Coordinates of C-alpha atoms and ligand atoms in Angstrom, one line a residue:
M31 CA 0.0 -0.4 0.0
S32 CA 1.0 3.5 -0.8
T33 CA 0.6 7.4 1.2
V34 CA -1.6 9.5 -1.5
C35 CA -1.2 12.8 -1.7
V36 CA -4.8 13.8 -3.9
H37 CA -5.1 17.2 -5.5
G38 CA -8.6 18.4 -6.0
L39 CA -11.2 17.4 -4.6
G40 CA -14.2 17.4 -6.6
Y41 CA -16.2 15.1 -8.9
I42 CA -13.6 12.8 -10.2
G43 CA -10.8 14.1 -7.1
L44 CA -13.1 13.6 -4.5
P45 CA -14.2 9.8 -5.5
T46 CA -10.7 8.5 -5.6
A47 CA -9.5 9.7 -2.9
A48 CA -11.9 7.6 -0.9
M49 CA -11.9 4.9 -3.6
L50 CA -8.1 4.3 -2.9
A51 CA -8.6 4.8 0.6
N52 CA -11.3 2.6 0.6
S53 CA -8.7 -0.1 -0.8
G54 CA -6.3 0.4 1.7
H55 CA -3.7 3.1 0.8
D56 CA -2.7 5.8 3.1
V57 CA -4.2 8.8 1.4
R58 CA -4.4 12.5 2.0
G59 CA -6.9 14.8 -0.1
F60 CA -5.5 18.3 -1.0
D61 CA -7.8 20.8 -2.3
V62 CA -7.4 25.0 -2.7
D63 CA -10.4 25.6 -1.5
D64 CA -10.9 26.6 2.0
D65 CA -14.1 26.4 2.5
L66 CA -14.1 22.7 0.8
V67 CA -11.7 21.6 2.9
A68 CA -13.7 22.4 6.6
T69 CA -16.8 21.0 5.1
L70 CA -14.7 17.6 4.2
R71 CA -13.3 18.3 7.0
D72 CA -16.8 17.7 9.3
G73 CA -17.7 15.2 6.5
D74 CA -20.2 16.7 4.6
V75 CA -19.9 16.2 1.2
D76 CA -21.9 18.2 -1.0
L77 CA -22.0 16.6 -4.2
N78 CA -25.2 15.3 -6.3
E79 CA -23.6 11.5 -6.6
P80 CA -25.1 8.3 -5.3
G81 CA -23.8 6.5 -2.7
L82 CA -20.8 8.8 -3.2
S83 CA -21.5 10.7 0.9
E84 CA -21.6 7.3 2.5
F85 CA -18.5 6.2 0.4
V86 CA -16.0 9.8 2.1
G87 CA -17.6 9.1 5.2
S88 CA -16.6 5.7 5.6
A89 CA -12.5 6.4 3.8
L90 CA -12.2 9.6 6.9
D91 CA -13.9 7.2 9.3
D92 CA -11.2 4.2 8.9
G93 CA -8.9 7.4 8.7
N94 CA -6.8 5.9 5.4
L95 CA -8.7 9.2 4.1
R96 CA -7.3 13.1 5.6
I97 CA -8.6 15.9 4.2
V98 CA -5.2 18.3 4.8
D99 CA -5.1 22.2 3.6
E100 CA -1.4 21.5 2.6
V101 CA 0.2 19.5 0.0
R102 CA 2.0 16.7 1.4
P103 CA 5.2 14.3 0.2
A104 CA 3.3 11.1 -1.0
E105 CA 4.8 8.2 -2.8
Y106 CA 2.6 9.5 -5.8
H107 CA 0.6 12.3 -6.5
L108 CA -2.6 12.6 -8.2
V109 CA -4.2 15.6 -9.7
C110 CA -7.8 15.8 -10.4
V111 CA -8.2 19.8 -10.5
P112 CA -11.0 21.2 -13.3
T113 CA -9.4 22.5 -17.4
P114 CA -12.1 25.5 -17.5
F115 CA -12.2 26.2 -21.5
D116 CA -12.2 29.6 -23.1
E117 CA -14.6 30.2 -25.0
G118 CA -13.5 33.2 -26.7
N119 CA -10.4 31.3 -28.3
R120 CA -12.0 27.8 -27.8
R121 CA -8.8 26.4 -25.6
A122 CA -8.1 25.0 -22.5
D123 CA -7.5 27.0 -19.1
L124 CA -4.6 24.9 -17.7
E125 CA -3.9 27.3 -15.3
Y126 CA -5.4 24.6 -12.2
V127 CA -3.4 21.4 -14.0
R128 CA 0.2 24.1 -13.9
A129 CA -0.6 25.1 -10.2
A130 CA -0.7 21.5 -8.7
S131 CA 2.1 21.0 -10.5
R132 CA 3.9 23.7 -8.3
A133 CA 2.1 22.5 -5.5
V134 CA 3.7 19.0 -6.0
R135 CA 7.2 20.9 -7.2
P136 CA 9.1 21.2 -3.6
V137 CA 7.4 17.9 -1.8
L138 CA 8.5 15.8 -5.2
R139 CA 11.3 13.3 -4.1
E140 CA 13.1 10.6 -6.5
G141 CA 10.5 7.2 -7.0
D142 CA 7.4 9.6 -6.5
T143 CA 5.1 9.4 -9.4
V144 CA 3.5 12.0 -10.5
I145 CA -0.1 11.3 -12.3
L146 CA -2.4 13.4 -14.5
E147 CA -6.1 12.8 -14.7
S148 CA -8.0 15.9 -15.9
T149 CA -8.9 16.6 -19.3
V150 CA -6.2 18.3 -21.4
P151 CA -5.6 18.8 -25.5
P152 CA -2.6 16.1 -26.4
G153 CA 1.2 16.7 -25.0
A154 CA -0.6 19.2 -22.3
T155 CA 1.0 17.5 -19.2
V156 CA 4.7 17.1 -21.2
S157 CA 3.8 20.7 -22.2
Q158 CA 3.0 22.6 -19.1
M159 CA 3.4 19.6 -16.1
R160 CA 7.1 19.1 -16.8
P161 CA 9.0 21.3 -17.3
I162 CA 7.5 22.7 -13.7
L163 CA 7.7 19.7 -11.4
E164 CA 12.0 20.0 -12.7
E165 CA 12.6 23.6 -11.3
S166 CA 12.6 20.7 -8.3
G167 CA 16.0 19.6 -9.9
L168 CA 14.7 16.0 -10.0
S169 CA 14.1 14.5 -14.1
A170 CA 11.5 13.0 -15.5
D171 CA 13.3 10.8 -17.3
D172 CA 15.0 9.1 -14.8
E173 CA 13.3 10.6 -11.2
F174 CA 10.3 10.6 -10.9
G175 CA 8.3 9.4 -12.8
L176 CA 4.5 11.5 -15.0
A177 CA 2.0 9.7 -15.8
H178 CA -1.6 11.1 -17.9
C179 CA -4.3 8.5 -16.9
P180 CA -7.6 9.7 -18.0
E181 CA -11.1 9.6 -15.4
T182 CA -13.8 8.1 -17.6
V183 CA -16.7 7.4 -15.1
L184 CA -20.5 9.1 -15.9
P185 CA -21.4 10.9 -13.4
G186 CA -24.6 9.6 -11.3
N187 CA -22.3 6.2 -12.0
I188 CA -19.5 7.7 -10.5
I189 CA -17.9 4.7 -8.1
A190 CA -18.8 1.9 -9.6
E191 CA -17.2 3.3 -12.9
L192 CA -14.1 4.4 -11.2
R193 CA -13.8 1.1 -10.2
A194 CA -15.4 -1.2 -13.7
N195 CA -14.0 0.9 -16.3
D196 CA -11.0 0.2 -18.1
R197 CA -7.6 2.6 -18.4
I198 CA -5.8 4.2 -20.0
V199 CA -2.1 5.0 -18.8
G200 CA 1.0 6.5 -20.4
G201 CA 3.7 7.5 -18.9
V202 CA 7.4 9.4 -19.6
T203 CA 9.2 6.3 -19.4
P204 CA 8.4 3.1 -19.3
E205 CA 8.9 2.5 -15.3
A206 CA 6.3 5.6 -15.0
T207 CA 3.9 3.7 -16.7
A208 CA 4.6 0.6 -14.5
S209 CA 5.1 2.5 -11.2
S210 CA 1.1 4.3 -12.0
V211 CA -0.7 1.1 -13.2
A212 CA 0.1 -0.7 -10.4
L213 CA -1.5 1.8 -8.5
Y214 CA -4.3 1.4 -10.3
E215 CA -4.5 -2.4 -10.4
S216 CA -4.5 -2.2 -6.6
F217 CA -8.7 -1.2 -7.8
V218 CA -9.7 -0.9 -11.2
D219 CA -11.4 -4.0 -12.5
G220 CA -11.3 -2.9 -15.2
E221 CA -8.4 -3.4 -17.9
I222 CA -5.5 -1.3 -17.9
R223 CA -3.9 -0.2 -21.1
A224 CA -0.7 0.7 -20.8
T225 CA 0.8 2.8 -23.6
D226 CA 3.9 4.3 -25.2
G227 CA 3.5 8.3 -23.4
P228 CA 1.1 10.9 -22.0
T229 CA 0.0 12.3 -25.7
T230 CA -1.8 9.2 -26.8
A231 CA -3.6 9.0 -23.0
E232 CA -4.8 11.9 -23.4
F233 CA -5.8 11.6 -27.0
V234 CA -7.6 9.0 -26.1
K235 CA -9.8 10.5 -23.7
L236 CA -10.9 13.5 -26.0
I237 CA -11.8 10.9 -28.8
Q238 CA -14.2 8.9 -26.8
N239 CA -15.6 11.8 -26.1
T240 CA -15.3 13.2 -29.7
A241 CA -16.8 9.7 -30.7
R242 CA -20.6 10.3 -28.1
D243 CA -20.6 13.6 -29.5
V244 CA -20.6 13.2 -33.3
N245 CA -22.3 9.8 -32.7
I246 CA -25.0 12.0 -31.0
G247 CA -25.1 15.0 -34.1
L248 CA -25.7 12.4 -35.9
A249 CA -28.9 11.1 -33.9
N250 CA -30.1 14.2 -33.9
E251 CA -29.3 15.3 -37.3
I252 CA -31.4 12.1 -38.3
A253 CA -34.2 13.8 -35.9
R254 CA -34.7 17.0 -37.5
L255 CA -35.0 14.7 -40.9
A256 CA -37.6 13.1 -39.4
H257 CA -39.3 16.2 -39.0
D258 CA -39.1 16.8 -42.5
Y259 CA -40.2 13.6 -43.5
G260 CA -42.7 12.9 -40.7
I261 CA -41.6 10.0 -38.9
D262 CA -41.0 9.2 -35.9
S263 CA -36.9 9.3 -35.3
R264 CA -36.8 6.7 -31.9
E265 CA -38.8 3.9 -34.1
A266 CA -36.3 4.7 -37.2
I267 CA -33.2 4.9 -34.7
E268 CA -34.0 1.8 -33.2
M269 CA -34.8 -0.3 -35.9
A270 CA -31.3 1.1 -37.4
N271 CA -29.9 0.1 -34.0
G272 CA -31.4 -3.8 -34.8
H273 CA -28.1 -4.6 -37.4
P274 CA -25.3 -5.7 -35.9
R275 CA -23.0 -3.0 -37.5
V276 CA -24.9 0.4 -36.0
D277 CA -25.3 2.0 -32.8
I278 CA -27.2 5.2 -33.1
L279 CA -27.6 7.3 -30.4
R280 CA -30.3 8.8 -28.9
P281 CA -32.1 12.5 -30.1
G282 CA -32.5 14.7 -27.4
P283 CA -32.6 19.3 -26.5
G284 CA -28.6 19.2 -27.3
V285 CA -25.6 18.2 -25.6
G286 CA -24.8 19.5 -21.9
G287 CA -22.2 18.6 -19.2
H288 CA -18.2 19.6 -18.7
C289 CA -17.0 17.0 -21.3
L290 CA -19.4 16.7 -24.5
P291 CA -20.0 20.0 -25.4
I292 CA -16.1 20.9 -24.8
D293 CA -13.5 18.2 -25.2
P294 CA -14.0 18.1 -28.8
W295 CA -12.3 21.2 -29.0
F296 CA -9.1 20.1 -27.2
L297 CA -8.3 18.0 -30.7
G298 CA -8.0 21.5 -32.1
D299 CA -6.0 22.6 -29.7
G300 CA -2.5 21.4 -32.2
S301 CA -4.2 20.5 -35.7
D302 CA -6.3 22.2 -38.2
E303 CA -8.3 18.7 -39.3
L304 CA -11.7 19.5 -37.2
D305 CA -14.5 18.4 -39.9
L306 CA -16.7 16.7 -38.9
I307 CA -16.1 17.1 -35.0
E308 CA -17.3 20.6 -35.3
A309 CA -20.5 19.7 -37.7
A310 CA -21.6 18.2 -34.6
R311 CA -20.8 20.0 -32.2
R312 CA -22.5 23.2 -34.3
V313 CA -25.6 20.3 -34.4
N314 CA -25.9 19.5 -31.2
D315 CA -25.7 23.1 -30.6
G316 CA -28.2 24.1 -32.6
M317 CA -31.0 21.5 -31.2
V318 CA -32.6 23.8 -28.7
G319 CA -33.7 26.0 -32.1
F320 CA -35.0 22.7 -33.3
V321 CA -37.3 22.4 -29.5
V322 CA -38.1 25.6 -29.9
E323 CA -39.7 25.0 -34.3
L324 CA -41.0 22.7 -32.9
L325 CA -43.1 24.3 -29.8
R326 CA -44.0 27.0 -32.6
E327 CA -45.4 24.1 -34.2
L328 CA -48.2 24.1 -31.0
V329 CA -48.1 28.5 -30.2
A330 CA -47.7 29.3 -33.5
D331 CA -47.4 33.1 -32.2
L332 CA -45.4 32.4 -28.7
R333 CA -45.3 36.5 -27.4
G334 CA -47.1 37.0 -24.2
T335 CA -48.0 33.0 -23.6
R336 CA -45.9 31.0 -20.5
I337 CA -44.2 28.3 -21.2
A338 CA -42.7 25.8 -18.8
V339 CA -39.2 24.0 -19.1
L340 CA -38.6 20.6 -16.8
G341 CA -35.7 20.3 -16.7
A342 CA -33.0 22.6 -15.6
A343 CA -29.5 19.4 -15.1
Y344 CA -27.7 19.1 -17.9
K345 CA -28.7 14.7 -17.8
G346 CA -31.0 13.2 -15.8
N347 CA -30.8 12.5 -12.4
V348 CA -28.2 14.8 -12.4
D349 CA -28.1 18.2 -10.0
D350 CA -25.1 20.0 -12.5
T351 CA -26.8 22.1 -14.7
R352 CA -23.1 22.8 -16.6
K353 CA -24.1 23.8 -20.2
S354 CA -27.8 22.6 -19.9
P355 CA -29.8 22.3 -23.1
G356 CA -32.9 23.7 -20.3
L357 CA -31.4 26.7 -19.2
A358 CA -30.4 27.5 -23.0
L359 CA -33.9 26.9 -23.4
A360 CA -35.1 29.1 -21.5
R361 CA -32.1 31.8 -22.8
E362 CA -33.5 31.5 -26.0
L363 CA -37.4 31.3 -26.2
Q364 CA -36.7 34.9 -23.5
H365 CA -34.5 36.3 -25.5
G366 CA -33.4 34.8 -29.0
P367 CA -34.5 36.1 -31.8
E368 CA -36.1 33.0 -33.4
A369 CA -37.9 32.9 -29.9
V370 CA -39.4 36.1 -29.6
A371 CA -40.9 37.9 -32.4
P372 CA -40.2 41.8 -31.9
A373 CA -42.8 42.7 -29.3
T374 CA -44.7 45.1 -31.3
D375 CA -44.8 48.3 -28.7
G376 CA -41.3 47.1 -28.1
G377 CA -42.5 46.8 -24.3
V378 CA -41.0 43.6 -21.4
S379 CA -44.9 42.4 -21.7
D380 CA -44.9 40.5 -25.2
A381 CA -42.0 38.5 -24.6
T382 CA -42.0 34.9 -24.0
S383 CA -42.5 34.4 -19.9
V384 CA -40.2 31.0 -19.0
A385 CA -41.1 29.9 -15.9
V386 CA -37.8 26.8 -15.5
H387 CA -38.4 23.7 -13.0
D388 CA -36.2 20.8 -11.5
P389 CA -36.9 18.2 -9.1
H390 CA -32.8 17.5 -8.6
V391 CA -31.1 21.0 -8.7
A392 CA -31.2 23.3 -5.8
D393 CA -29.2 26.3 -6.8
A394 CA -31.1 29.8 -6.3
T395 CA -29.6 32.1 -8.1
L396 CA -31.9 29.8 -11.0
D397 CA -35.4 31.0 -10.1
L398 CA -36.3 27.7 -10.5
Q399 CA -40.7 26.4 -10.0
S400 CA -42.3 24.2 -8.1
L401 CA -43.9 21.6 -10.7
G402 CA -47.0 23.7 -10.1
E403 CA -46.0 27.1 -9.7
A404 CA -44.2 26.4 -13.6
T405 CA -47.5 25.0 -15.1
R406 CA -49.9 27.1 -13.5
D407 CA -51.8 28.9 -17.2
A408 CA -49.0 27.3 -19.2
D409 CA -49.1 27.5 -22.6
A410 CA -47.0 24.8 -22.9
I411 CA -44.9 22.0 -21.4
V412 CA -41.3 21.4 -22.7
V413 CA -40.1 18.3 -21.3
V414 CA -35.8 19.0 -21.6
T415 CA -33.9 16.4 -19.1
D416 CA -35.3 13.0 -18.2
H417 CA -34.8 12.9 -14.9
D418 CA -37.2 9.4 -13.2
E419 CA -39.3 12.0 -11.6
F420 CA -40.5 13.4 -15.3
A421 CA -42.2 9.8 -16.1
D422 CA -44.3 9.9 -13.6
L423 CA -46.1 13.4 -14.9
D424 CA -49.6 13.3 -14.9
P425 CA -51.1 14.5 -17.9
A426 CA -54.3 14.6 -16.7
E427 CA -53.5 16.6 -13.1
L428 CA -51.0 19.2 -16.1
A429 CA -54.1 20.0 -18.3
G430 CA -56.2 21.0 -16.1
R431 CA -53.8 23.7 -14.4
M432 CA -52.1 24.6 -17.6
A433 CA -54.0 27.3 -19.8
E434 CA -53.0 25.3 -22.7
P435 CA -52.4 21.5 -23.2
N436 CA -49.3 22.5 -25.5
L437 CA -46.3 19.2 -24.8
V438 CA -42.8 19.2 -26.4
D439 CA -41.3 15.5 -25.0
A440 CA -37.2 16.8 -25.9
T441 CA -36.3 13.5 -24.0
G442 CA -38.4 10.8 -25.6
M443 CA -38.7 9.5 -22.3
L444 CA -42.8 9.9 -22.2
D445 CA -45.5 7.4 -23.3
L446 CA -47.4 10.8 -25.3
D447 CA -50.4 8.1 -25.6
R448 CA -51.2 8.9 -22.3
W449 CA -51.0 12.2 -22.9
R450 CA -52.9 12.6 -25.9
E451 CA -55.8 10.8 -24.3
V452 CA -56.2 13.6 -22.1
G453 CA -56.8 16.0 -25.3
F454 CA -52.0 17.3 -25.2
S455 CA -51.3 18.3 -28.8
V456 CA -47.7 16.6 -28.8
R457 CA -44.7 16.8 -30.7
R458 CA -41.3 14.5 -29.3
V459 CA -37.6 15.6 -30.9
Ligands
LIG233 N1 -27.3 12.6 -24.6 C1 -27.6 12.9 -26.4 N2 -28.2 11.8 -26.5 C2 -27.9 9.9 -25.9 C3 -26.8 10.0 -24.7 C4 -26.2 11.1 -23.8 O1 -28.6 14.1 -25.6 O2 -27.7 9.0 -26.3 C5 -26.8 14.1 -23.7 C6 -27.2 14.2 -23.0 O3 -28.3 14.6 -21.9 C7 -26.0 15.4 -21.7 C8 -25.1 14.8 -22.7 O4 -25.3 14.2 -23.7 O5 -26.6 16.4 -22.5 C9 -24.1 14.0 -22.3 O6 -24.4 13.4 -21.1 P1 -22.9 12.1 -21.1 O7 -23.7 11.1 -19.6 O8 -23.2 11.2 -22.6 O9 -21.8 12.1 -20.5 P2 -21.5 13.4 -19.6 O10 -20.9 14.3 -19.8 O11 -22.1 12.8 -18.2 O12 -20.3 11.9 -19.2 C10 -19.5 12.0 -19.8 C11 -18.4 10.2 -20.0 N3 -17.8 9.7 -21.9 C12 -18.2 9.0 -22.5 O13 -19.5 8.3 -22.2 C13 -17.5 9.2 -23.2 C14 -18.0 10.3 -19.2 O14 -17.6 7.8 -18.7 C15 -17.0 10.4 -18.8 O15 -15.7 10.6 -18.3 C16 -17.4 12.2 -19.4 O16 -17.8 12.4 -20.2 C17 -15.8 12.6 -18.9 O17 -15.5 13.8 -16.9 O18 -15.2 13.0 -19.5

């Protein structure tokens, strides 16, 4: 068993630190956010991830996980910090990665291994971390290990996937790869695949998320094509997928979260070859506009109407609203040029009024409403997020409360016959 210092205690770092601790390692969890450190020391986990609170609690209770406010020497340093995306220049902001490297530098010893898990553009482990770490006087060629091992867990199923998923490990040297593989072998049931350098590992992670984004882009384009032909895209996709070599994903209101809409752009950091990838991004970003088109088939003039948007989280059963299609739709309905025809008197009274409801999100800045408030006197409901709760909505009760019974299901999760039976006019992405 080894000493491990985990840098960054967010969605990836915290469960990974707890996993390592629960697998018998002596783990220090470090974060630059003092408030987070204090909260975690009290045993409070402020992340809506199934089972995470108990998982972290047991690691803390056993004493194998300690939350620290300064970086300590350790045989392994695992860097799990955010890599925000700068929308303006479409570049990754790697300052947290560099800051973590600067934090490791003074405690780095000969024989230690530093592993980056954060998603970065190809080449970043070597170009961003190595020079900073080598300011310690030690060399990544033969004195300390440096590797990239991208995280691949799905929010909502993190603990199970930490154990089950295959991992790709690329070290600067074969020794760095081997010592990193040894750490992951202590808790990963999936296959651990070693590659000949960090850049391949970085690239693999990006093409995984890009493959999913492009596949969803195809599904979304199929949904728009099917609409023009007057056929049901979901039935068509399901039938197409019966072929042994076809596997098209599900269309929806667009792609949210902090991974799929962003990571494809990281591939453009050192290359211009982003044609198909960029087109898929455009298709996915355009789905909110398509949802508005479907809405206008039901409510021709959106001015002065009241629309209930159900779902502010970027996907079902999570509370994360980053790049949420639901919030993008609410913005487009309120402010977007396609959604709201210019008000005749220029006054706000002609604008579409939008109420957003989400049973998983508790964010005071978003002005979310209860289901009852959001749907009262509404001219249409748009279901954007596939939360389990929305499958149980009672169409008759909602019809009684609304001004007009109109429904757009952007998730494909609803049994539309139930809605039609009580008088709803419906459209589905
Ligand atoms: N979505 C669709 N249609 C689908 C599947 C998803 O429209 O058929 C939408 C979702 O509604 C959501 C978005 O795509 O808005 C992204 O959701 P997701 O569940 O596909 O993925 P994330 O962003 O939660 O997590 C992804 C995962 N990557 C892959 O599956 C290749 C996860 O394994 C990664 O660890 C994570 O990104 C990450 O951190 O990179």
